Amino acid sequence: MQATATAPATVTVIGAGMVGTCCALYLQNEGFRVTLVDRKAPGEGASFGNLGCFGIASCVPPGMPGIWRKVPRMLLDKDAPLKLRWGHALRAAPWFLKFIANTSRARVEEIARARQSLLNRVHETLDPLVAEAGAGNLMSPTGILFTFESEEAFQGAAYAFDIRRRNGVMMDVLSGDEARELEPNLTSNVVRAIRVPSLVSTLDPSGLVKSLAALFERRGGTLLCNAVRGFEVGSEGVTAVKTDSGDTAVDNVVIAAGVWSRPLAEALGTNVPLEAERGYHTVFHGADVKINEAILSVDRYISVTPMREGIRVGGFAEFAAPDAPADMRHAKTAAQHGQKLFPGLDAATRSEWMGPRPSHPDSKPAIGRSPRHRNAYFAFGHDHLGLTFGSITGKLISEVVAGKPPSVDLEPFRPDRF
Ligand SMILES: Cc1cc2nc3c(=O)[nH]c(=O)nc-3n(C[C@H](O)[C@H](O)[C@H](O)COP(=O)(O)OP(=O)(O)OC[C@H]3O[C@@H](n4cnc5c(N)ncnc54)[C@H](O)[C@@H]3O)c2cc1C
């Protein structure tokens, strides 16, 4: 249902993470009356504790050719960054099989092109929102440095960097010493680095979502703190959203609830292979070692980013139920890797966090109309890139709900592709 001059149609967006909040703002731009509902405050899900990078160099999917040979070994190695809760293994098995099926060279190239089609539009959709929200002070043009502690690791990453280059990412190849000129505190073990200079980070990912949600309210949007439990469906589609405090009538509904979108999509008759790829971080509050850029250690599978509150070190992919208790040993292991990469890194106060990346086995989000209902839309499954993809997803969802042709080809992101 489209907005008209006299009676703007309503849209209820479920989930006030980076993705849902950007959907809400872009739907307002199209003239809809928007309600944004979350059981918590905005930016408290996976969007709270990410590494803050607008990953414009991230067209390469996590599942690369040959990964099937490494997965079993990694699952058995206690220090490896991939974890599977064994109680969750049966449930996750179909996802892993689909994931492996997406790691042929041909599929990887296709997926990278699809991801790049969204990455090309990040800044033109993000920057106006950040400017209007007055959140420019939360942004930092850091650049990103991929580090390698062996020639073998550098050579092993050649294909991934070739994909990036072919997709238009500008990069500089550096020696270890050149990397240390940029990052004097980096360990002498780093022998090679690749720098992408044009990367922007946020110094506070949760603060950024909260600023965007505040903008949504200033523009007249309604922010509700409520848990959504299901839907009323009639012959014309979804008629109401059921919440803990009663039913709310809707003209349109957007599911943007991160990994928790799976049961909501199921309630609307669509099964999606969405798994929680749970990541961990440790923040070294007030650490006095200086780190200038976002750092991604290719050998250690961790990222280190300077944030407003201190230095954040994070990574890991733990497959488990989204709300199963966190195992903070992984946050500690990530922190130890960060300290090996930056030997001076320490702080009296540390905090630890776990959050679930919402991941599809083909490393692409679902963006578009639900397969079953004409007034329900899906905006979830942004895995390692939800911060980055939030604004372009919001723009595309607003176009689809308004009945406009989408400004990016949505075929690769169709919710019914699974
Ligand atoms: C360690 C780590 C590092 C990362 N680093 C980066 C990075 O540098 N760059 C990047 O782009 N991405 C990064 N990511 C990925 C990124 O954080 C996620 O892809 C992104 O936060 C997903 O956003 P979302 O809005 O889809 O989900 P979420 O932020 O999880 O939001 C979903 C919201 O839905 C709400 N909700 C769920 N169910 C209901 C319900 N039934 N009723 C009401 N509300 C509900 C939740 O409370 C939550 O607020 C990282 C992730 C991790 C874990």
Short mmCIF file of N, CA and C in Angstrom, two decimals, residues 50-122:
data_model
loop_
_atom_site.label_atom_id
_atom_site.label_comp_id
_atom_site.label_asym_id
_atom_site.label_seq_id
_atom_site.Cartn_x
_atom_site.Cartn_y
_atom_site.Cartn_z
N ASN A 50 29.62 -4.31 17.15
CA ASN A 50 30.45 -4.65 15.99
C ASN A 50 31.73 -3.81 15.98
N LEU A 51 32.54 -4.02 14.94
CA LEU A 51 33.86 -3.38 14.91
C LEU A 51 33.83 -2.02 14.23
N GLY A 52 32.63 -1.58 13.83
CA GLY A 52 32.45 -0.20 13.42
C GLY A 52 32.92 0.16 12.02
N CYS A 53 33.29 -0.83 11.21
CA CYS A 53 33.85 -0.50 9.89
C CYS A 53 32.77 -0.49 8.81
N PHE A 54 32.73 0.56 8.02
CA PHE A 54 31.89 0.56 6.83
C PHE A 54 32.72 -0.13 5.74
N GLY A 55 32.50 -1.44 5.65
CA GLY A 55 33.43 -2.35 4.99
C GLY A 55 33.36 -2.33 3.49
N ILE A 56 33.70 -1.21 2.90
CA ILE A 56 33.58 -1.09 1.45
C ILE A 56 34.53 -2.03 0.69
N ALA A 57 35.48 -2.64 1.43
CA ALA A 57 36.38 -3.60 0.77
C ALA A 57 35.93 -5.04 1.04
N SER A 58 34.66 -5.23 1.40
CA SER A 58 34.23 -6.54 1.89
C SER A 58 33.31 -7.29 0.92
N CYS A 59 33.56 -7.14 -0.37
CA CYS A 59 32.72 -7.90 -1.31
C CYS A 59 33.00 -9.40 -1.22
N VAL A 60 34.19 -9.77 -0.75
CA VAL A 60 34.57 -11.19 -0.69
C VAL A 60 33.75 -11.89 0.40
N PRO A 61 33.04 -12.97 0.06
CA PRO A 61 32.23 -13.64 1.10
C PRO A 61 33.11 -14.44 2.06
N PRO A 62 32.60 -14.75 3.25
CA PRO A 62 33.40 -15.54 4.20
C PRO A 62 33.71 -16.95 3.68
N GLY A 63 32.83 -17.51 2.87
CA GLY A 63 33.04 -18.88 2.38
C GLY A 63 33.79 -18.87 1.06
N MET A 64 35.10 -19.17 1.12
CA MET A 64 35.94 -19.14 -0.08
C MET A 64 36.21 -20.56 -0.57
N PRO A 65 36.62 -20.73 -1.85
CA PRO A 65 36.89 -22.07 -2.36
C PRO A 65 37.87 -22.82 -1.45
N GLY A 66 37.59 -24.09 -1.20
CA GLY A 66 38.49 -24.92 -0.39
C GLY A 66 38.24 -24.83 1.10
N ILE A 67 37.30 -23.96 1.52
CA ILE A 67 37.08 -23.80 2.98
C ILE A 67 36.56 -25.10 3.59
N TRP A 68 35.89 -25.93 2.76
CA TRP A 68 35.33 -27.19 3.28
C TRP A 68 36.44 -28.08 3.85
N ARG A 69 37.68 -27.91 3.32
CA ARG A 69 38.77 -28.73 3.85
C ARG A 69 39.20 -28.24 5.24
N LYS A 70 39.02 -26.91 5.46
CA LYS A 70 39.51 -26.33 6.72
C LYS A 70 38.49 -26.43 7.85
N VAL A 71 37.18 -26.45 7.51
CA VAL A 71 36.15 -26.34 8.54
C VAL A 71 36.26 -27.44 9.61
N PRO A 72 36.34 -28.73 9.24
CA PRO A 72 36.38 -29.76 10.30
C PRO A 72 37.57 -29.56 11.25
N ARG A 73 38.74 -29.23 10.68
CA ARG A 73 39.94 -29.02 11.51
C ARG A 73 39.72 -27.83 12.46
N MET A 74 39.14 -26.76 11.92
CA MET A 74 38.93 -25.56 12.74
C MET A 74 37.95 -25.85 13.88
N LEU A 75 36.93 -26.67 13.58
CA LEU A 75 35.93 -26.95 14.62
C LEU A 75 36.52 -27.74 15.78
N LEU A 76 37.58 -28.51 15.49
CA LEU A 76 38.18 -29.33 16.55
C LEU A 76 39.32 -28.62 17.27
N ASP A 77 39.79 -27.50 16.72
CA ASP A 77 40.92 -26.78 17.31
C ASP A 77 40.39 -25.74 18.31
N LYS A 78 40.78 -25.87 19.58
CA LYS A 78 40.18 -24.99 20.60
C LYS A 78 40.58 -23.51 20.40
N ASP A 79 41.70 -23.27 19.70
CA ASP A 79 42.12 -21.88 19.50
C ASP A 79 41.61 -21.28 18.20
N ALA A 80 40.93 -22.10 17.38
CA ALA A 80 40.47 -21.59 16.08
C ALA A 80 39.27 -20.65 16.27
N PRO A 81 39.06 -19.73 15.33
CA PRO A 81 38.00 -18.73 15.51
C PRO A 81 36.61 -19.24 15.15
N LEU A 82 36.50 -20.49 14.66
CA LEU A 82 35.19 -21.04 14.30
C LEU A 82 34.75 -22.03 15.37
N LYS A 83 33.56 -21.82 15.90
CA LYS A 83 33.06 -22.69 16.99
C LYS A 83 31.65 -23.16 16.64
N LEU A 84 31.34 -24.37 17.09
CA LEU A 84 29.98 -24.89 16.94
C LEU A 84 29.59 -25.50 18.27
N ARG A 85 28.49 -25.01 18.85
CA ARG A 85 27.97 -25.67 20.06
C ARG A 85 27.41 -27.00 19.61
N TRP A 86 27.92 -28.09 20.18
CA TRP A 86 27.55 -29.41 19.66
C TRP A 86 26.06 -29.68 19.78
N GLY A 87 25.42 -29.12 20.80
CA GLY A 87 23.96 -29.28 20.95
C GLY A 87 23.20 -28.63 19.80
N HIS A 88 23.88 -27.77 19.06
CA HIS A 88 23.24 -27.03 17.97
C HIS A 88 23.58 -27.65 16.61
N ALA A 89 24.42 -28.72 16.64
CA ALA A 89 24.99 -29.22 15.38
C ALA A 89 23.92 -29.72 14.41
N LEU A 90 22.94 -30.44 14.91
CA LEU A 90 21.92 -30.99 14.00
C LEU A 90 21.16 -29.88 13.31
N ARG A 91 20.80 -28.87 14.11
CA ARG A 91 20.03 -27.75 13.55
C ARG A 91 20.87 -26.98 12.51
N ALA A 92 22.17 -26.85 12.78
CA ALA A 92 23.01 -26.04 11.88
C ALA A 92 23.50 -26.82 10.66
N ALA A 93 23.40 -28.17 10.69
CA ALA A 93 23.99 -28.98 9.61
C ALA A 93 23.48 -28.57 8.21
N PRO A 94 22.17 -28.40 7.99
CA PRO A 94 21.72 -28.01 6.64
C PRO A 94 22.31 -26.67 6.20
N TRP A 95 22.48 -25.78 7.16
CA TRP A 95 23.07 -24.46 6.83
C TRP A 95 24.51 -24.66 6.33
N PHE A 96 25.30 -25.49 7.05
CA PHE A 96 26.69 -25.70 6.66
C PHE A 96 26.77 -26.33 5.26
N LEU A 97 25.85 -27.26 4.97
CA LEU A 97 25.88 -27.90 3.65
C LEU A 97 25.61 -26.86 2.56
N LYS A 98 24.63 -25.99 2.81
CA LYS A 98 24.33 -24.93 1.83
C LYS A 98 25.50 -23.95 1.71
N PHE A 99 26.11 -23.67 2.85
CA PHE A 99 27.27 -22.75 2.87
C PHE A 99 28.39 -23.30 1.98
N ILE A 100 28.70 -24.59 2.16
CA ILE A 100 29.77 -25.22 1.37
C ILE A 100 29.40 -25.18 -0.12
N ALA A 101 28.10 -25.39 -0.42
CA ALA A 101 27.66 -25.39 -1.82
C ALA A 101 27.85 -24.02 -2.48
N ASN A 102 28.04 -22.99 -1.67
CA ASN A 102 28.24 -21.65 -2.22
C ASN A 102 29.70 -21.25 -2.30
N THR A 103 30.62 -22.22 -2.20
CA THR A 103 32.04 -21.84 -2.15
C THR A 103 32.81 -22.22 -3.43
N SER A 104 32.10 -22.61 -4.48
CA SER A 104 32.81 -22.83 -5.76
C SER A 104 33.28 -21.46 -6.27
N ARG A 105 34.28 -21.47 -7.13
CA ARG A 105 34.78 -20.19 -7.68
C ARG A 105 33.66 -19.40 -8.35
N ALA A 106 32.84 -20.11 -9.14
CA ALA A 106 31.78 -19.42 -9.88
C ALA A 106 30.81 -18.74 -8.92
N ARG A 107 30.42 -19.47 -7.85
CA ARG A 107 29.47 -18.88 -6.89
C ARG A 107 30.12 -17.71 -6.14
N VAL A 108 31.38 -17.89 -5.75
CA VAL A 108 32.07 -16.83 -5.00
C VAL A 108 32.12 -15.55 -5.83
N GLU A 109 32.42 -15.68 -7.12
CA GLU A 109 32.49 -14.49 -8.00
C GLU A 109 31.12 -13.82 -8.09
N GLU A 110 30.08 -14.64 -8.23
CA GLU A 110 28.70 -14.11 -8.32
C GLU A 110 28.31 -13.38 -7.04
N ILE A 111 28.61 -14.03 -5.91
CA ILE A 111 28.23 -13.44 -4.61
C ILE A 111 29.00 -12.12 -4.41
N ALA A 112 30.27 -12.13 -4.78
CA ALA A 112 31.08 -10.90 -4.60
C ALA A 112 30.49 -9.76 -5.44
N ARG A 113 30.06 -10.08 -6.67
CA ARG A 113 29.46 -9.02 -7.52
C ARG A 113 28.18 -8.48 -6.88
N ALA A 114 27.38 -9.40 -6.34
CA ALA A 114 26.12 -8.96 -5.71
C ALA A 114 26.41 -8.08 -4.49
N ARG A 115 27.36 -8.52 -3.64
CA ARG A 115 27.69 -7.72 -2.46
C ARG A 115 28.25 -6.35 -2.88
N GLN A 116 29.07 -6.37 -3.95
CA GLN A 116 29.65 -5.11 -4.41
C GLN A 116 28.56 -4.14 -4.91
N SER A 117 27.48 -4.69 -5.50
CA SER A 117 26.42 -3.81 -6.01
C SER A 117 25.79 -3.02 -4.86
N LEU A 118 25.79 -3.58 -3.64
CA LEU A 118 25.31 -2.82 -2.48
C LEU A 118 26.41 -1.90 -1.94
N LEU A 119 27.65 -2.43 -1.91
CA LEU A 119 28.76 -1.63 -1.36
C LEU A 119 28.96 -0.33 -2.14
N ASN A 120 28.70 -0.40 -3.47
CA ASN A 120 28.87 0.81 -4.30
C ASN A 120 27.96 1.95 -3.86
N ARG A 121 26.89 1.62 -3.11
CA ARG A 121 25.89 2.64 -2.78
C ARG A 121 25.92 3.03 -1.30
N VAL A 122 26.94 2.54 -0.56
CA VAL A 122 26.93 2.77 0.89
C VAL A 122 26.98 4.26 1.22
#
